[in-house]
Short mmCIF file of C-alpha atoms and ligand atoms in Angstrom, two decimals:
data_model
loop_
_atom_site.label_atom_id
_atom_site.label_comp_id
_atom_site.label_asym_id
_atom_site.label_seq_id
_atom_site.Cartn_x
_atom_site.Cartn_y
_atom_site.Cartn_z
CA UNK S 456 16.57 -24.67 35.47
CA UNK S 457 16.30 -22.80 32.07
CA UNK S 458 17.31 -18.98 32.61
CA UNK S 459 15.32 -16.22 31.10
CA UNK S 460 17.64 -16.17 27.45
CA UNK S 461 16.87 -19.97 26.94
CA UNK S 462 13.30 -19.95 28.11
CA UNK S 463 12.87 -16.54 25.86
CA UNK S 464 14.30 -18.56 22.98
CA UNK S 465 12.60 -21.47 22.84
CA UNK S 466 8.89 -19.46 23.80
CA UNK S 467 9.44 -17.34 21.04
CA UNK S 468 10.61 -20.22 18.37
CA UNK S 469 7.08 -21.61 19.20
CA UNK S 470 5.53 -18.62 18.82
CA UNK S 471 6.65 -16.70 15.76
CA UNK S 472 7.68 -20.51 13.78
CA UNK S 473 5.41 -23.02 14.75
CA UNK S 474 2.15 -20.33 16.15
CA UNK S 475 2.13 -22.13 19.44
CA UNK S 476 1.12 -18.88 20.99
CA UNK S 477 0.09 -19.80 24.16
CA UNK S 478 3.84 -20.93 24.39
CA UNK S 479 4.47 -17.24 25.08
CA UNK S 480 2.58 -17.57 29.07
CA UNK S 481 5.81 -19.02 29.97
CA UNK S 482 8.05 -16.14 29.84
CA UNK S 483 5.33 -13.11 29.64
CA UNK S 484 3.54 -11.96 32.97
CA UNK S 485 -0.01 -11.72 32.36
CA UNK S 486 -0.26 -8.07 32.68
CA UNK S 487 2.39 -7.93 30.11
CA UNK S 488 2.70 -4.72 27.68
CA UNK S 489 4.04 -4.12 24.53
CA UNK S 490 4.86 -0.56 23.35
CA UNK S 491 5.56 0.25 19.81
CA UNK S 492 8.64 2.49 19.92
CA UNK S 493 7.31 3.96 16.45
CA UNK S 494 3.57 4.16 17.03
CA UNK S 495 3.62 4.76 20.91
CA UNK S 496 1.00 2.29 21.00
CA UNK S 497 0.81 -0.36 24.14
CA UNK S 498 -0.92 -3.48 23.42
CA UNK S 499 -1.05 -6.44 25.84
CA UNK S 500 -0.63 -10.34 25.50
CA UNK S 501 -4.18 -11.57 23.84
CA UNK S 502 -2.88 -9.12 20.92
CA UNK S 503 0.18 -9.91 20.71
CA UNK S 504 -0.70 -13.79 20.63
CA UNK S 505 -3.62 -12.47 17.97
CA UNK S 506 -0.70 -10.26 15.79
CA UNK S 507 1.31 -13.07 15.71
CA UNK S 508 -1.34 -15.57 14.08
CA UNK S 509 -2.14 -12.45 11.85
CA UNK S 510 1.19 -12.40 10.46
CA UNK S 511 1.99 -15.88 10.45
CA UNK S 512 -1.42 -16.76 8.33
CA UNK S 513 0.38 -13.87 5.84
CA UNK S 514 3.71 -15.72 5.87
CA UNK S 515 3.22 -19.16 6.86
CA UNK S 516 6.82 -19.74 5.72
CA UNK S 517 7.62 -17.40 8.53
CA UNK S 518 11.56 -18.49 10.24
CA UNK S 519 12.45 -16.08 13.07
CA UNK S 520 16.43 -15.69 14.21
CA UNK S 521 16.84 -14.94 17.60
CA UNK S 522 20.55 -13.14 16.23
CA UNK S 523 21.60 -11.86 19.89
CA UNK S 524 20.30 -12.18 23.23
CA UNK S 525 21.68 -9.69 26.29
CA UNK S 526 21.13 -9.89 29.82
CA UNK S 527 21.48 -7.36 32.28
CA UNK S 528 20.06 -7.38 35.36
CA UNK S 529 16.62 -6.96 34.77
CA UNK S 530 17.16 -5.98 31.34
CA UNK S 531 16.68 -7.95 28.30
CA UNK S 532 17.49 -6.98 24.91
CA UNK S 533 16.63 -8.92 21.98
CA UNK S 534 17.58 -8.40 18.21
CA UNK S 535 16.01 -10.51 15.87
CA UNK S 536 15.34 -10.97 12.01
CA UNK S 537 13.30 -12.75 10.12
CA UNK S 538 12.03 -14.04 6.46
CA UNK S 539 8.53 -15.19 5.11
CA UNK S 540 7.01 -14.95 1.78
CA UNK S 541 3.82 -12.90 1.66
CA UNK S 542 1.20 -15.22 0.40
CA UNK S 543 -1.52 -14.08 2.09
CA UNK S 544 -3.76 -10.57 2.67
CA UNK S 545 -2.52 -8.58 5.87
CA UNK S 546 -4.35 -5.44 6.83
CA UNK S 547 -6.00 -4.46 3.96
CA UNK S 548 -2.71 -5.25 1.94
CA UNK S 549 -2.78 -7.75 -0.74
CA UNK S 550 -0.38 -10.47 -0.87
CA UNK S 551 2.53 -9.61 -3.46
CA UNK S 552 3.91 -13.64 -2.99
CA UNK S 553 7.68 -11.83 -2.83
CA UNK S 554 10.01 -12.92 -0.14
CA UNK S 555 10.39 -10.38 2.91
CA UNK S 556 13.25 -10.18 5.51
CA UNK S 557 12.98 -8.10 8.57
CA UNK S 558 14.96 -7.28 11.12
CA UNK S 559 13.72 -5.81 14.58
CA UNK S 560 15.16 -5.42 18.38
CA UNK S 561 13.00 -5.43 21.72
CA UNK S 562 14.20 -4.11 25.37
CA UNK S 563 12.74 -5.84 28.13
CA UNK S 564 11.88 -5.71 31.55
CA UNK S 565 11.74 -8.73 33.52
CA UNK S 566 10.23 -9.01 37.19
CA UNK S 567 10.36 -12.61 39.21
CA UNK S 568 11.47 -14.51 36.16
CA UNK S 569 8.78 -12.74 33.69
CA UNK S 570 8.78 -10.32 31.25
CA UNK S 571 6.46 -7.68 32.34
CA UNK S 572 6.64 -4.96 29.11
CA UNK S 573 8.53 -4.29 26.62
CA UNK S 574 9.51 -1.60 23.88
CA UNK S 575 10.01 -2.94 20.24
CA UNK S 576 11.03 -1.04 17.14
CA UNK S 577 8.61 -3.68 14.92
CA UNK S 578 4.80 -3.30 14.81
CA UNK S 579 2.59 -4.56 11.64
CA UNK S 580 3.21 -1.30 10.15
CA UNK S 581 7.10 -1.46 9.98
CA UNK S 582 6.38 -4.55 8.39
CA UNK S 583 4.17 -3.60 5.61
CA UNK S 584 6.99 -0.61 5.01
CA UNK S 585 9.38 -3.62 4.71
CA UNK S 586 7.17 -4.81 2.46
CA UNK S 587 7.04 -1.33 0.29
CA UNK S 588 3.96 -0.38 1.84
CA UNK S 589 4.00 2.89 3.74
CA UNK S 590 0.95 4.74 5.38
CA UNK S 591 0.52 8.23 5.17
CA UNK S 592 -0.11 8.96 8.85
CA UNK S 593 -1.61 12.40 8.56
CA UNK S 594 -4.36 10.53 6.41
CA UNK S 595 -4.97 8.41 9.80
CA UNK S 596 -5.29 11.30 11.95
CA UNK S 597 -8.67 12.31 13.48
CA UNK S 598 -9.78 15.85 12.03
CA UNK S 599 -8.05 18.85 12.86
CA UNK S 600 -10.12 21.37 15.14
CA UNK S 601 -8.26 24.10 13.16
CA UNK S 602 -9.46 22.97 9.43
CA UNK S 603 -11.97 25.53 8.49
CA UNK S 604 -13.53 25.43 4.83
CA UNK S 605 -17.12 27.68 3.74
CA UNK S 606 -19.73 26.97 6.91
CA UNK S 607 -16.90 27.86 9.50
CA UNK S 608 -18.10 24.74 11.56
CA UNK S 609 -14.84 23.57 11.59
CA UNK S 610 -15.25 20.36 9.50
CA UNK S 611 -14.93 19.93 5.63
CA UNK S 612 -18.02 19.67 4.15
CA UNK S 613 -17.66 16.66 1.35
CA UNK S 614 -20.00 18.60 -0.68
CA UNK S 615 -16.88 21.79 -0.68
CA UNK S 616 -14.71 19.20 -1.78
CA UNK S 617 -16.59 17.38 -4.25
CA UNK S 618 -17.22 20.83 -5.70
CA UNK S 619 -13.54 21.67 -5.78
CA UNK S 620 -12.89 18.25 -7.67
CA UNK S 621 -15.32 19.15 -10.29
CA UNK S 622 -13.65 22.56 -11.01
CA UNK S 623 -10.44 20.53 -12.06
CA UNK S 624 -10.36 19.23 -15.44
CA UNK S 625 -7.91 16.44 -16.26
CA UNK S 626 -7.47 13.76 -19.10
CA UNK S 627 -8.72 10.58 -18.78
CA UNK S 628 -6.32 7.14 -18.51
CA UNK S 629 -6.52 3.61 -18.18
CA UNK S 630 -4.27 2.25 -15.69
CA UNK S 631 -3.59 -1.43 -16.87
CA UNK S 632 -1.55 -4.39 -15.47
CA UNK S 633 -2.09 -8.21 -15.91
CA UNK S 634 -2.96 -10.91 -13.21
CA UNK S 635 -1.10 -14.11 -12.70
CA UNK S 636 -1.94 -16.43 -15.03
CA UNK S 637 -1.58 -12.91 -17.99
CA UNK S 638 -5.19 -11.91 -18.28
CA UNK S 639 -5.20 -8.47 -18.70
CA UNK S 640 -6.88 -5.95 -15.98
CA UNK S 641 -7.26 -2.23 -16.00
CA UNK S 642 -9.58 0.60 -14.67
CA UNK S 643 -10.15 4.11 -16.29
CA UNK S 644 -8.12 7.02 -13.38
CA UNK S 645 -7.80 10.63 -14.02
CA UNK S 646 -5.49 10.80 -10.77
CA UNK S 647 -2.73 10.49 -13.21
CA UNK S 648 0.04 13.27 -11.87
CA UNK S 649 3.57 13.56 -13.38
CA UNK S 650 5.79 13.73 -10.60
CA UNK S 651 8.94 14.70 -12.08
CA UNK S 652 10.92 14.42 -15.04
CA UNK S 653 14.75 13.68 -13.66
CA UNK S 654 13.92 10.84 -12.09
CA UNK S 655 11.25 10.13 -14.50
CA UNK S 656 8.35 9.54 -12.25
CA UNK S 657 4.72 9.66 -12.32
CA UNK S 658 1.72 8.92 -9.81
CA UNK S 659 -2.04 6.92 -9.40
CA UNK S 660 -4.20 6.61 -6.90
CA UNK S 661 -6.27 3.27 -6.97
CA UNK S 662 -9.47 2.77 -4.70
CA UNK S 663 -8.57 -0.77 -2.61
CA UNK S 664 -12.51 -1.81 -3.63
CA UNK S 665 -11.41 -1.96 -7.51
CA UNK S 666 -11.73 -5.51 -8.81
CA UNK S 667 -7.93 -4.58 -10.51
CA UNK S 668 -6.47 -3.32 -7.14
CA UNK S 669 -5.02 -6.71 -6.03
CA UNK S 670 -3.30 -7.28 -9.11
CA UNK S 671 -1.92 -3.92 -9.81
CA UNK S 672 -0.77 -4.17 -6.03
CA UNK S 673 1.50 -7.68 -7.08
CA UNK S 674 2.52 -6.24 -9.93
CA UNK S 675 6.29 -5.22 -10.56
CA UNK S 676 5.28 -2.69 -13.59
CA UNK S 677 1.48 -0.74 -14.58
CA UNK S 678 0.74 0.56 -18.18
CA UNK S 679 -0.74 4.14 -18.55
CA UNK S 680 -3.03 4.86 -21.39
CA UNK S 681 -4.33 8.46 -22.19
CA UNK S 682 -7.04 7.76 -24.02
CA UNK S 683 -8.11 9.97 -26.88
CA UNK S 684 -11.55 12.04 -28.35
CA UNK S 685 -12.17 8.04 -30.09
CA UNK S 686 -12.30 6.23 -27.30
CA UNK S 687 -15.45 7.92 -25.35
CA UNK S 688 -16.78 3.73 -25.45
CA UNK S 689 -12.86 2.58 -23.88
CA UNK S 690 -13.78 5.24 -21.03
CA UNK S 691 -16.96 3.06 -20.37
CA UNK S 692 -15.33 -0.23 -20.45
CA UNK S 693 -12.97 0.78 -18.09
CA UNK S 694 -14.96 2.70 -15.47
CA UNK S 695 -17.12 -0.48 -15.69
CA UNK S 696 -17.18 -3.53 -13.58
CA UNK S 697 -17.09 -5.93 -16.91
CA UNK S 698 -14.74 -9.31 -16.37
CA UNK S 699 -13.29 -9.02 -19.81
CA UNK S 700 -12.78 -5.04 -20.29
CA UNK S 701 -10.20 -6.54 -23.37
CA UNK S 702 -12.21 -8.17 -25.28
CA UNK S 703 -13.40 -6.26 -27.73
CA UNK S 704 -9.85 -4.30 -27.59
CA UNK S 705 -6.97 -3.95 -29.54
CA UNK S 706 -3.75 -3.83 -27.37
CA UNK S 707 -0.18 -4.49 -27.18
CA UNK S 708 2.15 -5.78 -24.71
CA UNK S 709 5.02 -3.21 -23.12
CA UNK S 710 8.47 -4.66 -22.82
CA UNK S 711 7.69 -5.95 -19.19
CA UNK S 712 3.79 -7.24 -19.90
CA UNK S 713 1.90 -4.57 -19.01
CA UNK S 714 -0.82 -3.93 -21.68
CA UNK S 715 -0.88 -1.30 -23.68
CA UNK S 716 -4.20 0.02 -25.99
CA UNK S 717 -4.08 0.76 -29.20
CA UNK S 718 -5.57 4.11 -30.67
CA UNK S 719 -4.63 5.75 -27.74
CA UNK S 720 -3.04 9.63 -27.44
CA UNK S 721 -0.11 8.08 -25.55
CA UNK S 722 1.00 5.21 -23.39
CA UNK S 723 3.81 4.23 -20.94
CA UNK S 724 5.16 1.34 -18.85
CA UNK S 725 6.31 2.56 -15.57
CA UNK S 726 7.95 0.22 -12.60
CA UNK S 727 6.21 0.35 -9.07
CA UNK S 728 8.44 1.79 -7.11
CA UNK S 729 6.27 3.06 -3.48
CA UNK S 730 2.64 1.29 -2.52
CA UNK S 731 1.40 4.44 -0.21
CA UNK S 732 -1.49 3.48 2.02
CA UNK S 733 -3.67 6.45 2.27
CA UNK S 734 -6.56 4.77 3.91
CA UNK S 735 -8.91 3.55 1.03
CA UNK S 736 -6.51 4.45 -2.05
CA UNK S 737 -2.76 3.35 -2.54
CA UNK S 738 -1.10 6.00 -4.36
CA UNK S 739 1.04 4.35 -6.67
CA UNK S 740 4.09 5.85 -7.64
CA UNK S 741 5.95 4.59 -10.57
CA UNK S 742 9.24 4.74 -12.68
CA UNK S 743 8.84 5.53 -16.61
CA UNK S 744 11.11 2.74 -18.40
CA UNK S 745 8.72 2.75 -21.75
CA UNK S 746 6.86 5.66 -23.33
CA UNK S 747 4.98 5.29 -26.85
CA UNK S 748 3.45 8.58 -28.01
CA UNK S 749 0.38 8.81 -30.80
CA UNK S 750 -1.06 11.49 -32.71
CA UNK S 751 -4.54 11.10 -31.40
CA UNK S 752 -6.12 14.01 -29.79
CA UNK S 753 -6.75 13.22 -26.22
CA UNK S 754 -9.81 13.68 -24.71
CA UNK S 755 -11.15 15.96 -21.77
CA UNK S 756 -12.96 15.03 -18.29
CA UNK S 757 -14.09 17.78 -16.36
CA UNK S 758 -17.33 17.25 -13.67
CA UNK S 759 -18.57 13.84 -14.95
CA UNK S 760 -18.68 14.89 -18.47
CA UNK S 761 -15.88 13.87 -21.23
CA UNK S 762 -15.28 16.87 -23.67
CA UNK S 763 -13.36 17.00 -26.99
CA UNK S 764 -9.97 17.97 -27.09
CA UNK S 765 -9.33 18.86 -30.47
CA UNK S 766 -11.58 22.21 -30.28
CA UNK S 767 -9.63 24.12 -27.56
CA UNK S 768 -9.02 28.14 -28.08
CA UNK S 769 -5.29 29.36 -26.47
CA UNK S 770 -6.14 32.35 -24.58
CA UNK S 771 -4.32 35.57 -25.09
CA UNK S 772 -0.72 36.32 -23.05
CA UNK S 773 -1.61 38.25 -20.46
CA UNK S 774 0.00 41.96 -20.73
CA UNK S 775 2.60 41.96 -18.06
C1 FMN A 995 -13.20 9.69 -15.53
C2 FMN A 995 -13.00 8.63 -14.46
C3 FMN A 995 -11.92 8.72 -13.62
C4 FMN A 995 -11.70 7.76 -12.62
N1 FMN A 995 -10.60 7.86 -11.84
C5 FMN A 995 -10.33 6.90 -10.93
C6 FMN A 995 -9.12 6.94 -10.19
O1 FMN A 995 -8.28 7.82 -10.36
N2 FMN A 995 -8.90 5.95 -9.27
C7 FMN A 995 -9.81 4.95 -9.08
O2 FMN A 995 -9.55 4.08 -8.22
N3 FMN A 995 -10.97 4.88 -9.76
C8 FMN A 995 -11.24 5.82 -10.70
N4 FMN A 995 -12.38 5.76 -11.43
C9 FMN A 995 -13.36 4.72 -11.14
C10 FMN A 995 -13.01 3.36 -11.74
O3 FMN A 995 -12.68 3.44 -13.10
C11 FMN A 995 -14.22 2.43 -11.57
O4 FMN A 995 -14.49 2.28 -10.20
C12 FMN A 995 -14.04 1.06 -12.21
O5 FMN A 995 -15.28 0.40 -12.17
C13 FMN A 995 -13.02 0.21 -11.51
O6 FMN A 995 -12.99 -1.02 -12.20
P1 FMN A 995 -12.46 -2.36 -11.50
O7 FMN A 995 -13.16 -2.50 -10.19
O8 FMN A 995 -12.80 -3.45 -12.48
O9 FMN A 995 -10.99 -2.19 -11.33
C14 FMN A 995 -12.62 6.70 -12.45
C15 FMN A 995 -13.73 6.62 -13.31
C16 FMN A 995 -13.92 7.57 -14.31
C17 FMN A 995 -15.10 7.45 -15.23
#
């Protein structure tokens, strides 16, 4: 008779390597739960078998190590690691076709030769931070009863924020990257934020629904164009939906590919560095390596409208 580590072993082979799933009905009872140490969630064996098909159609490479096995008593705990190379979507997340290794360990309890729940350190969301893709959880959260904004009914108005938004004024930029087979890609952002100097780093936030999302998402580097007061028709191109946005363009390529547009106040090449999922944006934060500064006036965005930079009166010191 096979005892619990060898039955465990070759059930979860099947499983994770081959997707035999229902492989797993030999050593789980069928009231079996599964608590996420990180998450606190419990989920039971139909997901499980479903989160395992889920990953393995993102990995289909997918090879799982069992690297140790204990038993004690009733006790089982199992470390494990494993590699796969990202080739397909998962969760919202677009493939990135890199190789991923994670590692993971589960603590069992087993009842008449069962396991009948266990606690694992390793959901779907540690793996998409293995894969350089953390959530922000307070973005997740339902609404706080204690956020108060201008009608005191206790929820934010989108109207109070939308108004906010158009009080800030910001420069407008053209985020650009290139797919895999080189074409070019790029959307106009004004969510452009210099994070800080020493390390050089700097920030975007792309909406998942943009056609250049999925590339920008694979891409090891991202070109940042401020575009200046002569490129009000560039703006246009690039908040559009057009196939070929570069066609009618004249542009360069950075030291690592990403594309670069002439004419414009200043541009950079920056290397992805964090992929933050905040629900329908990734925030995109990036490493300067390349900068190439113009003398083109830049131009102004401020509630829908694009203004002209050049004409712009210092106001007076305040006296202190
Ligand atoms: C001034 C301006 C600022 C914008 N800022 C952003 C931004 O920061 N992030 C974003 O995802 N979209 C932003 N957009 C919208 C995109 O440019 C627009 O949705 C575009 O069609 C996306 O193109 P794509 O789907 O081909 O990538 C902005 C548009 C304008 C006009």
């Amino acid at each position: 008779m096979q005892t619990i580590k060898e039955s465990v072993t070759v059930a979860w082979a099947a499983a994770w390597d081959r997707g035999e799933v229902d492989a797993l009905d030999a050593v789980l009872h069928p009231d079996y739960r599964r608590e996420s140490a990180n998450r606190g969630t419990i989920t039971d064996l139909a997901t499980l078998k479903r989160d395992i098909l889920e990953v393995r159609e993102a990995f289909p490479d997918l090879v799982t190590t069992l690297d140790k096995v204990i038993v004690d008593g009733d006790d089982l705990a199992i470390f494990w690691s494993t590699t796969g190379t990202f080739s397909r979507p998962l969760g919202g997340v677009p493939a990135t076709g890199r190789r991923v290794r994670t590692t993971g360990s589960n603590h069992a309890t087993v009842r008449d030769g069962v396991i009948v729940r266990e606690r694992v350190t390793w959901d779907q969301s540690e793996l998409l931070i293995d894969l350089g893709v953390p959530s922000l959880r307070s973005a997740f959260e339902a609404d706080a009863d204690e956020v108060v904004v201008d009608d005191l009914s206790g929820a934010l108005g989108l109207d109070a924020l939308k108004g906010f938004n158009r009080q800030f004024i910001t420069g407008v930029t053209v985020v650009t990257t290139t797919d895999a087979d080189g074409t070019p890609r790029g959307l106009a952002a004004n969510s452009y934020a210099s994070v800080s100097l020493e390390p050089p780093l700097v920030l975007v936030c792309v909406q998942k629904t943009s056609s250049t999302y999925p590339a920008l998402f694979a891409s090891s580097h991202l070109g940042i164009n401020i575009l200046s007061n002569a490129q009000r028709g560039t703006v246009a191109t690039f908040a559009s939906k057009e196939p070929d946005k570069f066609a009618h363009l004249d542009w360069h390529a950075a030291p690592n590919g990403s594309p670069l547009i002439e004419g414009s106040s200043a541009s950079i090449e920056a290397e992805i560095k964090e992929r933050l999922q905040a629900k329908t944006h990734t925030v995109f934060i990036a490493k300067v390596t390349h900068a190439e500064l113009g003398d083109a006036v830049p131009m102004i965005y401020k509630a829908g409208r694009f203004f002209d930079g050049e004409h712009l009166q210092e106001l007076e010191a305040a006296p202190v």
